[in-house]
PDB file with SEQRES, HELIX, SHEET and CRYST1 records, atoms N, CA, C and O in Angstrom:
SEQRES   1 A   80  MET GLY PHE PHE GLY ALA TYR ALA VAL THR GLY SER ASN          
SEQRES   2 A   80  GLY ILE PHE ALA LEU GLY ASP TYR LYS GLN GLN ILE ALA          
SEQRES   3 A   80  ALA HIS GLU ARG GLN TYR GLN GLN LEU ASP GLN GLN ARG          
SEQRES   4 A   80  THR MET LEU ARG ASN ARG VAL ALA LEU LEU ASP PRO ARG          
SEQRES   5 A   80  HIS ALA ASN PRO ASP LEU VAL ASP GLU LEU VAL ARG LYS          
SEQRES   6 A   80  GLU LEU ASN VAL ALA HIS PRO ASP GLU VAL ILE ILE PRO          
SEQRES   7 A   80  LEU LYS                                                      
HELIX    1 AA1 PHE A    4  TYR A    7  1                                   4    
HELIX    2 AA2 GLY A   19  TYR A   21  5                                   3    
HELIX    3 AA3 ILE A   25  HIS A   28  1                                   4    
HELIX    4 AA4 ARG A   30  LEU A   49  1                                  20    
HELIX    5 AA5 LEU A   58  LYS A   65  1                                   8    
CRYST1    1.000    1.000    1.000  90.00  90.00  90.00 P 1           1          
ATOM      1  N   MET A   1      39.954 -22.981   4.824  1.00  0.00           N  
ATOM      2  CA  MET A   1      39.148 -23.196   3.259  1.00  0.00           C  
ATOM      3  C   MET A   1      38.514 -24.405   3.473  1.00  0.00           C  
ATOM      4  O   MET A   1      37.361 -24.066   3.738  1.00  0.00           O  
ATOM      5  N   GLY A   2      38.578 -25.764   3.524  1.00  0.00           N  
ATOM      6  CA  GLY A   2      37.472 -26.010   3.326  1.00  0.00           C  
ATOM      7  C   GLY A   2      36.586 -25.837   3.844  1.00  0.00           C  
ATOM      8  O   GLY A   2      35.613 -26.252   3.215  1.00  0.00           O  
ATOM      9  N   PHE A   3      36.230 -25.157   5.262  1.00  0.00           N  
ATOM     10  CA  PHE A   3      34.969 -24.214   6.180  1.00  0.00           C  
ATOM     11  C   PHE A   3      33.635 -22.997   5.258  1.00  0.00           C  
ATOM     12  O   PHE A   3      32.443 -22.876   4.976  1.00  0.00           O  
ATOM     13  N   PHE A   4      35.519 -22.099   5.091  1.00  0.00           N  
ATOM     14  CA  PHE A   4      33.981 -21.650   3.488  1.00  0.00           C  
ATOM     15  C   PHE A   4      33.973 -22.251   3.059  1.00  0.00           C  
ATOM     16  O   PHE A   4      32.774 -22.450   2.860  1.00  0.00           O  
ATOM     17  N   GLY A   5      34.940 -23.548   2.180  1.00  0.00           N  
ATOM     18  CA  GLY A   5      33.793 -24.386   1.101  1.00  0.00           C  
ATOM     19  C   GLY A   5      32.379 -25.303   1.243  1.00  0.00           C  
ATOM     20  O   GLY A   5      31.638 -25.826   0.410  1.00  0.00           O  
ATOM     21  N   ALA A   6      32.382 -25.226   2.844  1.00  0.00           N  
ATOM     22  CA  ALA A   6      30.709 -26.254   3.291  1.00  0.00           C  
ATOM     23  C   ALA A   6      29.884 -25.218   3.945  1.00  0.00           C  
ATOM     24  O   ALA A   6      28.653 -25.203   3.941  1.00  0.00           O  
ATOM     25  N   TYR A   7      30.873 -24.115   4.662  1.00  0.00           N  
ATOM     26  CA  TYR A   7      29.692 -22.437   4.361  1.00  0.00           C  
ATOM     27  C   TYR A   7      29.084 -22.208   3.114  1.00  0.00           C  
ATOM     28  O   TYR A   7      27.882 -22.087   2.879  1.00  0.00           O  
ATOM     29  N   ALA A   8      30.508 -22.139   1.959  1.00  0.00           N  
ATOM     30  CA  ALA A   8      28.720 -22.202   0.465  1.00  0.00           C  
ATOM     31  C   ALA A   8      28.365 -21.777   0.546  1.00  0.00           C  
ATOM     32  O   ALA A   8      28.076 -20.581   0.576  1.00  0.00           O  
ATOM     33  N   VAL A   9      27.937 -23.823   0.748  1.00  0.00           N  
ATOM     34  CA  VAL A   9      27.103 -24.900   0.365  1.00  0.00           C  
ATOM     35  C   VAL A   9      26.337 -25.080   1.380  1.00  0.00           C  
ATOM     36  O   VAL A   9      25.322 -24.393   1.492  1.00  0.00           O  
ATOM     37  N   THR A  10      26.631 -25.930   2.214  1.00  0.00           N  
ATOM     38  CA  THR A  10      25.102 -25.546   3.512  1.00  0.00           C  
ATOM     39  C   THR A  10      25.157 -24.082   4.116  1.00  0.00           C  
ATOM     40  O   THR A  10      23.941 -23.901   4.176  1.00  0.00           O  
ATOM     41  N   GLY A  11      25.689 -22.950   4.588  1.00  0.00           N  
ATOM     42  CA  GLY A  11      25.333 -21.959   5.202  1.00  0.00           C  
ATOM     43  C   GLY A  11      23.807 -21.166   4.896  1.00  0.00           C  
ATOM     44  O   GLY A  11      22.977 -21.515   4.056  1.00  0.00           O  
ATOM     45  N   SER A  12      23.711 -19.961   5.873  1.00  0.00           N  
ATOM     46  CA  SER A  12      22.277 -19.965   5.665  1.00  0.00           C  
ATOM     47  C   SER A  12      22.307 -18.725   4.408  1.00  0.00           C  
ATOM     48  O   SER A  12      21.439 -17.852   4.417  1.00  0.00           O  
ATOM     49  N   ASN A  13      23.601 -18.754   3.136  1.00  0.00           N  
ATOM     50  CA  ASN A  13      23.360 -17.966   2.236  1.00  0.00           C  
ATOM     51  C   ASN A  13      24.863 -19.194   1.209  1.00  0.00           C  
ATOM     52  O   ASN A  13      25.998 -19.145   0.734  1.00  0.00           O  
ATOM     53  N   GLY A  14      23.686 -20.112   1.435  1.00  0.00           N  
ATOM     54  CA  GLY A  14      25.346 -21.516   0.708  1.00  0.00           C  
ATOM     55  C   GLY A  14      23.414 -21.702  -0.284  1.00  0.00           C  
ATOM     56  O   GLY A  14      22.258 -21.301  -0.145  1.00  0.00           O  
ATOM     57  N   ILE A  15      24.378 -22.715  -1.370  1.00  0.00           N  
ATOM     58  CA  ILE A  15      23.400 -23.343  -1.633  1.00  0.00           C  
ATOM     59  C   ILE A  15      22.034 -24.439  -1.857  1.00  0.00           C  
ATOM     60  O   ILE A  15      21.171 -25.012  -2.522  1.00  0.00           O  
ATOM     61  N   PHE A  16      22.827 -24.081  -0.520  1.00  0.00           N  
ATOM     62  CA  PHE A  16      21.407 -25.279  -0.561  1.00  0.00           C  
ATOM     63  C   PHE A  16      19.732 -24.482  -0.065  1.00  0.00           C  
ATOM     64  O   PHE A  16      18.636 -24.960   0.225  1.00  0.00           O  
ATOM     65  N   ALA A  17      20.382 -22.787  -0.188  1.00  0.00           N  
ATOM     66  CA  ALA A  17      19.217 -22.488   0.697  1.00  0.00           C  
ATOM     67  C   ALA A  17      18.326 -21.227  -0.694  1.00  0.00           C  
ATOM     68  O   ALA A  17      17.610 -20.227  -0.749  1.00  0.00           O  
ATOM     69  N   LEU A  18      18.976 -22.124  -1.488  1.00  0.00           N  
ATOM     70  CA  LEU A  18      18.761 -21.409  -3.098  1.00  0.00           C  
ATOM     71  C   LEU A  18      16.876 -21.527  -2.902  1.00  0.00           C  
ATOM     72  O   LEU A  18      16.051 -20.615  -2.958  1.00  0.00           O  
ATOM     73  N   GLY A  19      16.608 -23.418  -2.598  1.00  0.00           N  
ATOM     74  CA  GLY A  19      15.542 -23.618  -3.269  1.00  0.00           C  
ATOM     75  C   GLY A  19      14.574 -23.190  -2.160  1.00  0.00           C  
ATOM     76  O   GLY A  19      13.388 -23.046  -2.458  1.00  0.00           O  
ATOM     77  N   ASP A  20      15.150 -22.890  -0.411  1.00  0.00           N  
ATOM     78  CA  ASP A  20      14.122 -21.589   0.009  1.00  0.00           C  
ATOM     79  C   ASP A  20      14.540 -20.491  -0.531  1.00  0.00           C  
ATOM     80  O   ASP A  20      14.359 -19.771   0.451  1.00  0.00           O  
ATOM     81  N   TYR A  21      14.863 -19.952  -1.142  1.00  0.00           N  
ATOM     82  CA  TYR A  21      14.636 -18.917  -1.736  1.00  0.00           C  
ATOM     83  C   TYR A  21      14.028 -17.983  -3.085  1.00  0.00           C  
ATOM     84  O   TYR A  21      14.035 -16.811  -3.459  1.00  0.00           O  
ATOM     85  N   LYS A  22      13.257 -19.954  -3.759  1.00  0.00           N  
ATOM     86  CA  LYS A  22      12.951 -19.078  -4.802  1.00  0.00           C  
ATOM     87  C   LYS A  22      11.529 -19.695  -4.126  1.00  0.00           C  
ATOM     88  O   LYS A  22      10.395 -19.628  -4.602  1.00  0.00           O  
ATOM     89  N   GLN A  23      11.887 -20.208  -3.081  1.00  0.00           N  
ATOM     90  CA  GLN A  23      10.073 -20.825  -2.790  1.00  0.00           C  
ATOM     91  C   GLN A  23       9.143 -19.361  -2.187  1.00  0.00           C  
ATOM     92  O   GLN A  23       7.973 -19.092  -2.459  1.00  0.00           O  
ATOM     93  N   GLN A  24      10.136 -18.537  -1.267  1.00  0.00           N  
ATOM     94  CA  GLN A  24       9.769 -17.928  -0.179  1.00  0.00           C  
ATOM     95  C   GLN A  24       9.094 -16.495  -1.719  1.00  0.00           C  
ATOM     96  O   GLN A  24       8.105 -15.762  -1.747  1.00  0.00           O  
ATOM     97  N   ILE A  25      10.430 -16.751  -2.883  1.00  0.00           N  
ATOM     98  CA  ILE A  25      10.193 -15.286  -4.018  1.00  0.00           C  
ATOM     99  C   ILE A  25       8.715 -15.754  -4.874  1.00  0.00           C  
ATOM    100  O   ILE A  25       7.815 -15.071  -5.363  1.00  0.00           O  
ATOM    101  N   ALA A  26       8.881 -16.871  -4.815  1.00  0.00           N  
ATOM    102  CA  ALA A  26       7.149 -16.849  -5.357  1.00  0.00           C  
ATOM    103  C   ALA A  26       6.055 -17.402  -4.675  1.00  0.00           C  
ATOM    104  O   ALA A  26       5.217 -18.163  -5.159  1.00  0.00           O  
ATOM    105  N   ALA A  27       6.105 -16.991  -3.555  1.00  0.00           N  
ATOM    106  CA  ALA A  27       5.051 -17.249  -2.753  1.00  0.00           C  
ATOM    107  C   ALA A  27       4.872 -15.004  -2.833  1.00  0.00           C  
ATOM    108  O   ALA A  27       3.763 -14.553  -3.120  1.00  0.00           O  
ATOM    109  N   HIS A  28       5.815 -14.208  -2.608  1.00  0.00           N  
ATOM    110  CA  HIS A  28       5.446 -13.690  -2.598  1.00  0.00           C  
ATOM    111  C   HIS A  28       4.665 -12.607  -3.302  1.00  0.00           C  
ATOM    112  O   HIS A  28       3.839 -11.713  -3.115  1.00  0.00           O  
ATOM    113  N   GLU A  29       5.700 -13.441  -4.587  1.00  0.00           N  
ATOM    114  CA  GLU A  29       5.418 -13.144  -6.559  1.00  0.00           C  
ATOM    115  C   GLU A  29       3.328 -13.217  -6.095  1.00  0.00           C  
ATOM    116  O   GLU A  29       2.642 -12.200  -6.196  1.00  0.00           O  
ATOM    117  N   ARG A  30       2.724 -14.601  -5.627  1.00  0.00           N  
ATOM    118  CA  ARG A  30       1.561 -14.263  -5.558  1.00  0.00           C  
ATOM    119  C   ARG A  30       0.725 -13.596  -5.174  1.00  0.00           C  
ATOM    120  O   ARG A  30      -0.302 -13.195  -5.722  1.00  0.00           O  
ATOM    121  N   GLN A  31       1.377 -13.350  -3.600  1.00  0.00           N  
ATOM    122  CA  GLN A  31       1.168 -12.582  -2.922  1.00  0.00           C  
ATOM    123  C   GLN A  31       0.436 -11.260  -2.977  1.00  0.00           C  
ATOM    124  O   GLN A  31      -0.547 -10.886  -2.337  1.00  0.00           O  
ATOM    125  N   TYR A  32       1.555 -10.307  -4.407  1.00  0.00           N  
ATOM    126  CA  TYR A  32       1.785  -8.824  -4.790  1.00  0.00           C  
ATOM    127  C   TYR A  32       0.273  -8.846  -6.178  1.00  0.00           C  
ATOM    128  O   TYR A  32      -0.609  -8.034  -6.455  1.00  0.00           O  
ATOM    129  N   GLN A  33       0.541  -9.820  -6.562  1.00  0.00           N  
ATOM    130  CA  GLN A  33      -0.919 -10.331  -7.887  1.00  0.00           C  
ATOM    131  C   GLN A  33      -2.560  -9.880  -7.310  1.00  0.00           C  
ATOM    132  O   GLN A  33      -3.451  -9.092  -7.626  1.00  0.00           O  
ATOM    133  N   GLN A  34      -2.206 -11.281  -5.925  1.00  0.00           N  
ATOM    134  CA  GLN A  34      -4.075 -11.438  -5.030  1.00  0.00           C  
ATOM    135  C   GLN A  34      -4.025  -9.001  -5.179  1.00  0.00           C  
ATOM    136  O   GLN A  34      -4.490  -8.291  -6.071  1.00  0.00           O  
ATOM    137  N   LEU A  35      -3.084  -8.496  -3.563  1.00  0.00           N  
ATOM    138  CA  LEU A  35      -3.255  -7.382  -3.792  1.00  0.00           C  
ATOM    139  C   LEU A  35      -3.352  -6.470  -4.325  1.00  0.00           C  
ATOM    140  O   LEU A  35      -4.238  -5.685  -3.987  1.00  0.00           O  
ATOM    141  N   ASP A  36      -1.999  -5.996  -5.995  1.00  0.00           N  
ATOM    142  CA  ASP A  36      -3.047  -5.863  -7.317  1.00  0.00           C  
ATOM    143  C   ASP A  36      -4.422  -6.223  -7.393  1.00  0.00           C  
ATOM    144  O   ASP A  36      -5.354  -5.521  -7.000  1.00  0.00           O  
ATOM    145  N   GLN A  37      -4.499  -7.271  -7.881  1.00  0.00           N  
ATOM    146  CA  GLN A  37      -6.396  -7.274  -8.352  1.00  0.00           C  
ATOM    147  C   GLN A  37      -7.074  -6.673  -7.131  1.00  0.00           C  
ATOM    148  O   GLN A  37      -8.261  -6.425  -7.341  1.00  0.00           O  
ATOM    149  N   GLN A  38      -6.713  -6.424  -6.117  1.00  0.00           N  
ATOM    150  CA  GLN A  38      -7.639  -6.167  -4.968  1.00  0.00           C  
ATOM    151  C   GLN A  38      -7.014  -4.502  -5.185  1.00  0.00           C  
ATOM    152  O   GLN A  38      -7.973  -3.731  -5.224  1.00  0.00           O  
ATOM    153  N   ARG A  39      -5.795  -3.835  -5.319  1.00  0.00           N  
ATOM    154  CA  ARG A  39      -5.816  -2.888  -5.583  1.00  0.00           C  
ATOM    155  C   ARG A  39      -6.853  -2.365  -7.034  1.00  0.00           C  
ATOM    156  O   ARG A  39      -7.764  -1.538  -7.070  1.00  0.00           O  
ATOM    157  N   THR A  40      -6.442  -2.969  -7.804  1.00  0.00           N  
ATOM    158  CA  THR A  40      -7.241  -2.831  -9.601  1.00  0.00           C  
ATOM    159  C   THR A  40      -9.213  -2.420  -8.952  1.00  0.00           C  
ATOM    160  O   THR A  40      -9.891  -1.399  -9.068  1.00  0.00           O  
ATOM    161  N   MET A  41      -9.539  -3.909  -8.245  1.00  0.00           N  
ATOM    162  CA  MET A  41     -10.859  -3.930  -7.636  1.00  0.00           C  
ATOM    163  C   MET A  41     -11.515  -2.575  -6.620  1.00  0.00           C  
ATOM    164  O   MET A  41     -12.542  -1.923  -6.810  1.00  0.00           O  
ATOM    165  N   LEU A  42     -10.642  -2.476  -5.668  1.00  0.00           N  
ATOM    166  CA  LEU A  42     -10.937  -0.739  -5.030  1.00  0.00           C  
ATOM    167  C   LEU A  42     -10.954   0.041  -5.985  1.00  0.00           C  
ATOM    168  O   LEU A  42     -12.065   0.408  -6.367  1.00  0.00           O  
ATOM    169  N   ARG A  43      -9.472   0.670  -6.845  1.00  0.00           N  
ATOM    170  CA  ARG A  43      -9.962   2.433  -8.073  1.00  0.00           C  
ATOM    171  C   ARG A  43     -10.754   2.223  -9.236  1.00  0.00           C  
ATOM    172  O   ARG A  43     -10.940   2.935 -10.223  1.00  0.00           O  
ATOM    173  N   ASN A  44     -11.232   0.965  -8.882  1.00  0.00           N  
ATOM    174  CA  ASN A  44     -12.689   0.834  -9.981  1.00  0.00           C  
ATOM    175  C   ASN A  44     -13.695   1.477  -9.052  1.00  0.00           C  
ATOM    176  O   ASN A  44     -14.039   2.631  -9.307  1.00  0.00           O  
ATOM    177  N   ARG A  45     -14.318   0.713  -7.764  1.00  0.00           N  
ATOM    178  CA  ARG A  45     -15.000   1.099  -6.884  1.00  0.00           C  
ATOM    179  C   ARG A  45     -15.026   2.659  -7.086  1.00  0.00           C  
ATOM    180  O   ARG A  45     -15.887   3.228  -7.758  1.00  0.00           O  
ATOM    181  N   VAL A  46     -14.088   3.233  -6.493  1.00  0.00           N  
ATOM    182  CA  VAL A  46     -13.726   4.492  -5.906  1.00  0.00           C  
ATOM    183  C   VAL A  46     -13.998   5.895  -7.449  1.00  0.00           C  
ATOM    184  O   VAL A  46     -14.585   6.969  -7.584  1.00  0.00           O  
ATOM    185  N   ALA A  47     -13.274   5.108  -8.164  1.00  0.00           N  
ATOM    186  CA  ALA A  47     -14.172   5.288 -10.010  1.00  0.00           C  
ATOM    187  C   ALA A  47     -15.824   5.801  -9.935  1.00  0.00           C  
ATOM    188  O   ALA A  47     -16.475   6.763 -10.342  1.00  0.00           O  
ATOM    189  N   LEU A  48     -16.085   4.500  -9.131  1.00  0.00           N  
ATOM    190  CA  LEU A  48     -17.340   4.924  -9.183  1.00  0.00           C  
ATOM    191  C   LEU A  48     -18.618   6.221  -8.560  1.00  0.00           C  
ATOM    192  O   LEU A  48     -19.702   6.789  -8.694  1.00  0.00           O  
ATOM    193  N   LEU A  49     -16.881   5.956  -7.542  1.00  0.00           N  
ATOM    194  CA  LEU A  49     -18.364   6.892  -6.097  1.00  0.00           C  
ATOM    195  C   LEU A  49     -17.924   8.448  -6.727  1.00  0.00           C  
ATOM    196  O   LEU A  49     -18.596   9.230  -6.054  1.00  0.00           O  
ATOM    197  N   ASP A  50     -17.502   8.858  -7.234  1.00  0.00           N  
ATOM    198  CA  ASP A  50     -16.903   9.983  -7.937  1.00  0.00           C  
ATOM    199  C   ASP A  50     -17.637  10.855  -8.093  1.00  0.00           C  
ATOM    200  O   ASP A  50     -18.186  11.064  -9.174  1.00  0.00           O  
ATOM    201  N   PRO A  51     -17.872  11.791  -6.708  1.00  0.00           N  
ATOM    202  CA  PRO A  51     -19.121  12.293  -7.193  1.00  0.00           C  
ATOM    203  C   PRO A  51     -19.801  13.554  -7.834  1.00  0.00           C  
ATOM    204  O   PRO A  51     -20.644  14.401  -7.540  1.00  0.00           O  
ATOM    205  N   ARG A  52     -18.603  13.062  -9.330  1.00  0.00           N  
ATOM    206  CA  ARG A  52     -19.008  14.444 -10.824  1.00  0.00           C  
ATOM    207  C   ARG A  52     -20.084  12.880 -11.325  1.00  0.00           C  
ATOM    208  O   ARG A  52     -21.191  13.074 -11.829  1.00  0.00           O  
ATOM    209  N   HIS A  53     -19.752  11.966 -11.179  1.00  0.00           N  
ATOM    210  CA  HIS A  53     -20.712  11.032 -12.280  1.00  0.00           C  
ATOM    211  C   HIS A  53     -20.586   9.731 -11.247  1.00  0.00           C  
ATOM    212  O   HIS A  53     -19.959   8.707 -11.517  1.00  0.00           O  
ATOM    213  N   ALA A  54     -21.476  10.039  -9.728  1.00  0.00           N  
ATOM    214  CA  ALA A  54     -21.412   8.471  -9.521  1.00  0.00           C  
ATOM    215  C   ALA A  54     -21.427   7.779  -9.629  1.00  0.00           C  
ATOM    216  O   ALA A  54     -20.352   7.503 -10.161  1.00  0.00           O  
ATOM    217  N   ASN A  55     -22.504   6.163  -9.411  1.00  0.00           N  
ATOM    218  CA  ASN A  55     -23.216   5.230 -10.392  1.00  0.00           C  
ATOM    219  C   ASN A  55     -23.626   5.224  -9.400  1.00  0.00           C  
ATOM    220  O   ASN A  55     -23.227   5.144  -8.238  1.00  0.00           O  
ATOM    221  N   PRO A  56     -25.068   5.377 -10.256  1.00  0.00           N  
ATOM    222  CA  PRO A  56     -26.814   5.097  -9.163  1.00  0.00           C  
ATOM    223  C   PRO A  56     -26.444   3.907  -8.567  1.00  0.00           C  
ATOM    224  O   PRO A  56     -26.513   4.138  -7.360  1.00  0.00           O  
ATOM    225  N   ASP A  57     -25.973   2.386  -8.784  1.00  0.00           N  
ATOM    226  CA  ASP A  57     -26.086   1.355  -8.892  1.00  0.00           C  
ATOM    227  C   ASP A  57     -25.320   1.275  -7.250  1.00  0.00           C  
ATOM    228  O   ASP A  57     -25.773   0.841  -6.191  1.00  0.00           O  
ATOM    229  N   LEU A  58     -24.525   1.642  -7.449  1.00  0.00           N  
ATOM    230  CA  LEU A  58     -23.633   1.450  -6.380  1.00  0.00           C  
ATOM    231  C   LEU A  58     -23.525   1.748  -5.552  1.00  0.00           C  
ATOM    232  O   LEU A  58     -22.933   1.154  -4.652  1.00  0.00           O  
ATOM    233  N   VAL A  59     -24.130   2.961  -5.481  1.00  0.00           N  
ATOM    234  CA  VAL A  59     -24.800   3.864  -4.298  1.00  0.00           C  
ATOM    235  C   VAL A  59     -25.691   3.845  -3.972  1.00  0.00           C  
ATOM    236  O   VAL A  59     -26.038   4.985  -3.660  1.00  0.00           O  
ATOM    237  N   ASP A  60     -26.790   2.788  -3.736  1.00  0.00           N  
ATOM    238  CA  ASP A  60     -27.903   2.519  -4.023  1.00  0.00           C  
ATOM    239  C   ASP A  60     -27.296   2.178  -2.843  1.00  0.00           C  
ATOM    240  O   ASP A  60     -27.188   2.779  -1.773  1.00  0.00           O  
ATOM    241  N   GLU A  61     -26.738   0.596  -3.409  1.00  0.00           N  
ATOM    242  CA  GLU A  61     -25.456  -0.835  -2.922  1.00  0.00           C  
ATOM    243  C   GLU A  61     -25.747  -0.732  -1.608  1.00  0.00           C  
ATOM    244  O   GLU A  61     -26.669  -1.192  -0.933  1.00  0.00           O  
ATOM    245  N   LEU A  62     -23.884   0.622  -1.094  1.00  0.00           N  
ATOM    246  CA  LEU A  62     -23.589   1.432  -0.612  1.00  0.00           C  
ATOM    247  C   LEU A  62     -25.147   1.376   0.777  1.00  0.00           C  
ATOM    248  O   LEU A  62     -25.092   0.566   1.702  1.00  0.00           O  
ATOM    249  N   VAL A  63     -26.483   2.464   0.607  1.00  0.00           N  
ATOM    250  CA  VAL A  63     -26.645   2.888   1.740  1.00  0.00           C  
ATOM    251  C   VAL A  63     -27.988   2.055   1.836  1.00  0.00           C  
ATOM    252  O   VAL A  63     -28.738   2.477   2.717  1.00  0.00           O  
ATOM    253  N   ARG A  64     -28.436   1.013   1.157  1.00  0.00           N  
ATOM    254  CA  ARG A  64     -28.557   0.047   1.679  1.00  0.00           C  
ATOM    255  C   ARG A  64     -28.138  -0.236   2.691  1.00  0.00           C  
ATOM    256  O   ARG A  64     -28.608   0.116   3.773  1.00  0.00           O  
ATOM    257  N   LYS A  65     -27.219  -0.892   2.521  1.00  0.00           N  
ATOM    258  CA  LYS A  65     -26.015  -1.628   3.475  1.00  0.00           C  
ATOM    259  C   LYS A  65     -25.852  -1.508   4.864  1.00  0.00           C  
ATOM    260  O   LYS A  65     -25.899  -2.285   5.817  1.00  0.00           O  
ATOM    261  N   GLU A  66     -25.548   0.255   4.626  1.00  0.00           N  
ATOM    262  CA  GLU A  66     -24.748   1.143   5.396  1.00  0.00           C  
ATOM    263  C   GLU A  66     -26.525   0.971   6.227  1.00  0.00           C  
ATOM    264  O   GLU A  66     -27.037   0.271   7.101  1.00  0.00           O  
ATOM    265  N   LEU A  67     -26.722   1.492   5.793  1.00  0.00           N  
ATOM    266  CA  LEU A  67     -28.941   2.472   6.418  1.00  0.00           C  
ATOM    267  C   LEU A  67     -29.729   0.293   7.205  1.00  0.00           C  
ATOM    268  O   LEU A  67     -30.525  -0.120   8.048  1.00  0.00           O  
ATOM    269  N   ASN A  68     -28.730  -0.316   6.117  1.00  0.00           N  
ATOM    270  CA  ASN A  68     -29.625  -1.326   6.496  1.00  0.00           C  
ATOM    271  C   ASN A  68     -30.777  -0.995   6.327  1.00  0.00           C  
ATOM    272  O   ASN A  68     -31.349  -0.941   7.415  1.00  0.00           O  
ATOM    273  N   VAL A  69     -31.710  -0.626   5.125  1.00  0.00           N  
ATOM    274  CA  VAL A  69     -33.203  -0.369   4.584  1.00  0.00           C  
ATOM    275  C   VAL A  69     -33.722  -0.980   3.289  1.00  0.00           C  
ATOM    276  O   VAL A  69     -32.798  -1.259   2.525  1.00  0.00           O  
ATOM    277  N   ALA A  70     -34.435  -1.149   3.016  1.00  0.00           N  
ATOM    278  CA  ALA A  70     -34.731  -2.555   2.093  1.00  0.00           C  
ATOM    279  C   ALA A  70     -36.177  -1.181   1.746  1.00  0.00           C  
ATOM    280  O   ALA A  70     -36.238  -0.183   2.463  1.00  0.00           O  
ATOM    281  N   HIS A  71     -37.278  -1.430   0.474  1.00  0.00           N  
ATOM    282  CA  HIS A  71     -38.668  -2.069   0.466  1.00  0.00           C  
ATOM    283  C   HIS A  71     -38.987  -2.981   0.380  1.00  0.00           C  
ATOM    284  O   HIS A  71     -38.413  -4.062   0.249  1.00  0.00           O  
ATOM    285  N   PRO A  72     -40.743  -2.465   0.485  1.00  0.00           N  
ATOM    286  CA  PRO A  72     -41.980  -3.994   0.794  1.00  0.00           C  
ATOM    287  C   PRO A  72     -41.682  -4.805   0.287  1.00  0.00           C  
ATOM    288  O   PRO A  72     -41.264  -5.936   0.539  1.00  0.00           O  
ATOM    289  N   ASP A  73     -41.938  -4.121  -0.673  1.00  0.00           N  
ATOM    290  CA  ASP A  73     -41.703  -5.064  -2.742  1.00  0.00           C  
ATOM    291  C   ASP A  73     -40.600  -6.340  -2.380  1.00  0.00           C  
ATOM    292  O   ASP A  73     -40.854  -7.536  -2.528  1.00  0.00           O  
ATOM    293  N   GLU A  74     -39.337  -5.775  -1.879  1.00  0.00           N  
ATOM    294  CA  GLU A  74     -38.005  -6.949  -2.007  1.00  0.00           C  
ATOM    295  C   GLU A  74     -38.432  -7.909  -1.239  1.00  0.00           C  
ATOM    296  O   GLU A  74     -39.319  -8.118  -0.412  1.00  0.00           O  
ATOM    297  N   VAL A  75     -37.251  -8.620  -1.914  1.00  0.00           N  
ATOM    298  CA  VAL A  75     -37.610 -10.105  -0.649  1.00  0.00           C  
ATOM    299  C   VAL A  75     -35.223 -10.286  -0.921  1.00  0.00           C  
ATOM    300  O   VAL A  75     -34.316 -10.188  -1.747  1.00  0.00           O  
ATOM    301  N   ILE A  76     -35.537 -10.589   0.538  1.00  0.00           N  
ATOM    302  CA  ILE A  76     -34.507 -10.115   1.226  1.00  0.00           C  
ATOM    303  C   ILE A  76     -32.953 -12.217   0.677  1.00  0.00           C  
ATOM    304  O   ILE A  76     -32.378 -13.159   1.222  1.00  0.00           O  
ATOM    305  N   ILE A  77     -33.045 -11.969   0.161  1.00  0.00           N  
ATOM    306  CA  ILE A  77     -31.375 -13.656   0.239  1.00  0.00           C  
ATOM    307  C   ILE A  77     -30.205 -13.949   0.647  1.00  0.00           C  
ATOM    308  O   ILE A  77     -29.209 -14.253  -0.009  1.00  0.00           O  
ATOM    309  N   PRO A  78     -30.416 -13.803   2.274  1.00  0.00           N  
ATOM    310  CA  PRO A  78     -28.941 -12.914   2.902  1.00  0.00           C  
ATOM    311  C   PRO A  78     -28.295 -14.497   2.274  1.00  0.00           C  
ATOM    312  O   PRO A  78     -29.037 -15.410   1.911  1.00  0.00           O  
ATOM    313  N   LEU A  79     -26.405 -14.581   2.242  1.00  0.00           N  
ATOM    314  CA  LEU A  79     -25.695 -14.592   1.728  1.00  0.00           C  
ATOM    315  C   LEU A  79     -24.929 -15.294   2.976  1.00  0.00           C  
ATOM    316  O   LEU A  79     -24.745 -14.698   4.037  1.00  0.00           O  
ATOM    317  N   LYS A  80     -24.727 -15.922   2.861  1.00  0.00           N  
ATOM    318  CA  LYS A  80     -23.162 -16.782   3.558  1.00  0.00           C  
ATOM    319  C   LYS A  80     -21.608 -16.266   3.994  1.00  0.00           C  
ATOM    320  O   LYS A  80     -20.787 -17.076   4.426  1.00  0.00           O  
TER     321      LYS A  80                                                      
END                                                                             
């Protein structure tokens, strides 16, 4: 009986492990929130690229980025 009682307190699923589980849950919830924000941002960008009514500013940005082109009168400021 003593062994089972000690294992219930100090075992891998015991009372002492409860704090670690709570920390893991909190870390996973933070990660989930970050992923949810990224998903929302990507969903918005996809909606802006809808072929029926694409956002001209976003299309222009993507074309310039992919083709590496600029107008002669534009000033390019590189970002780190």
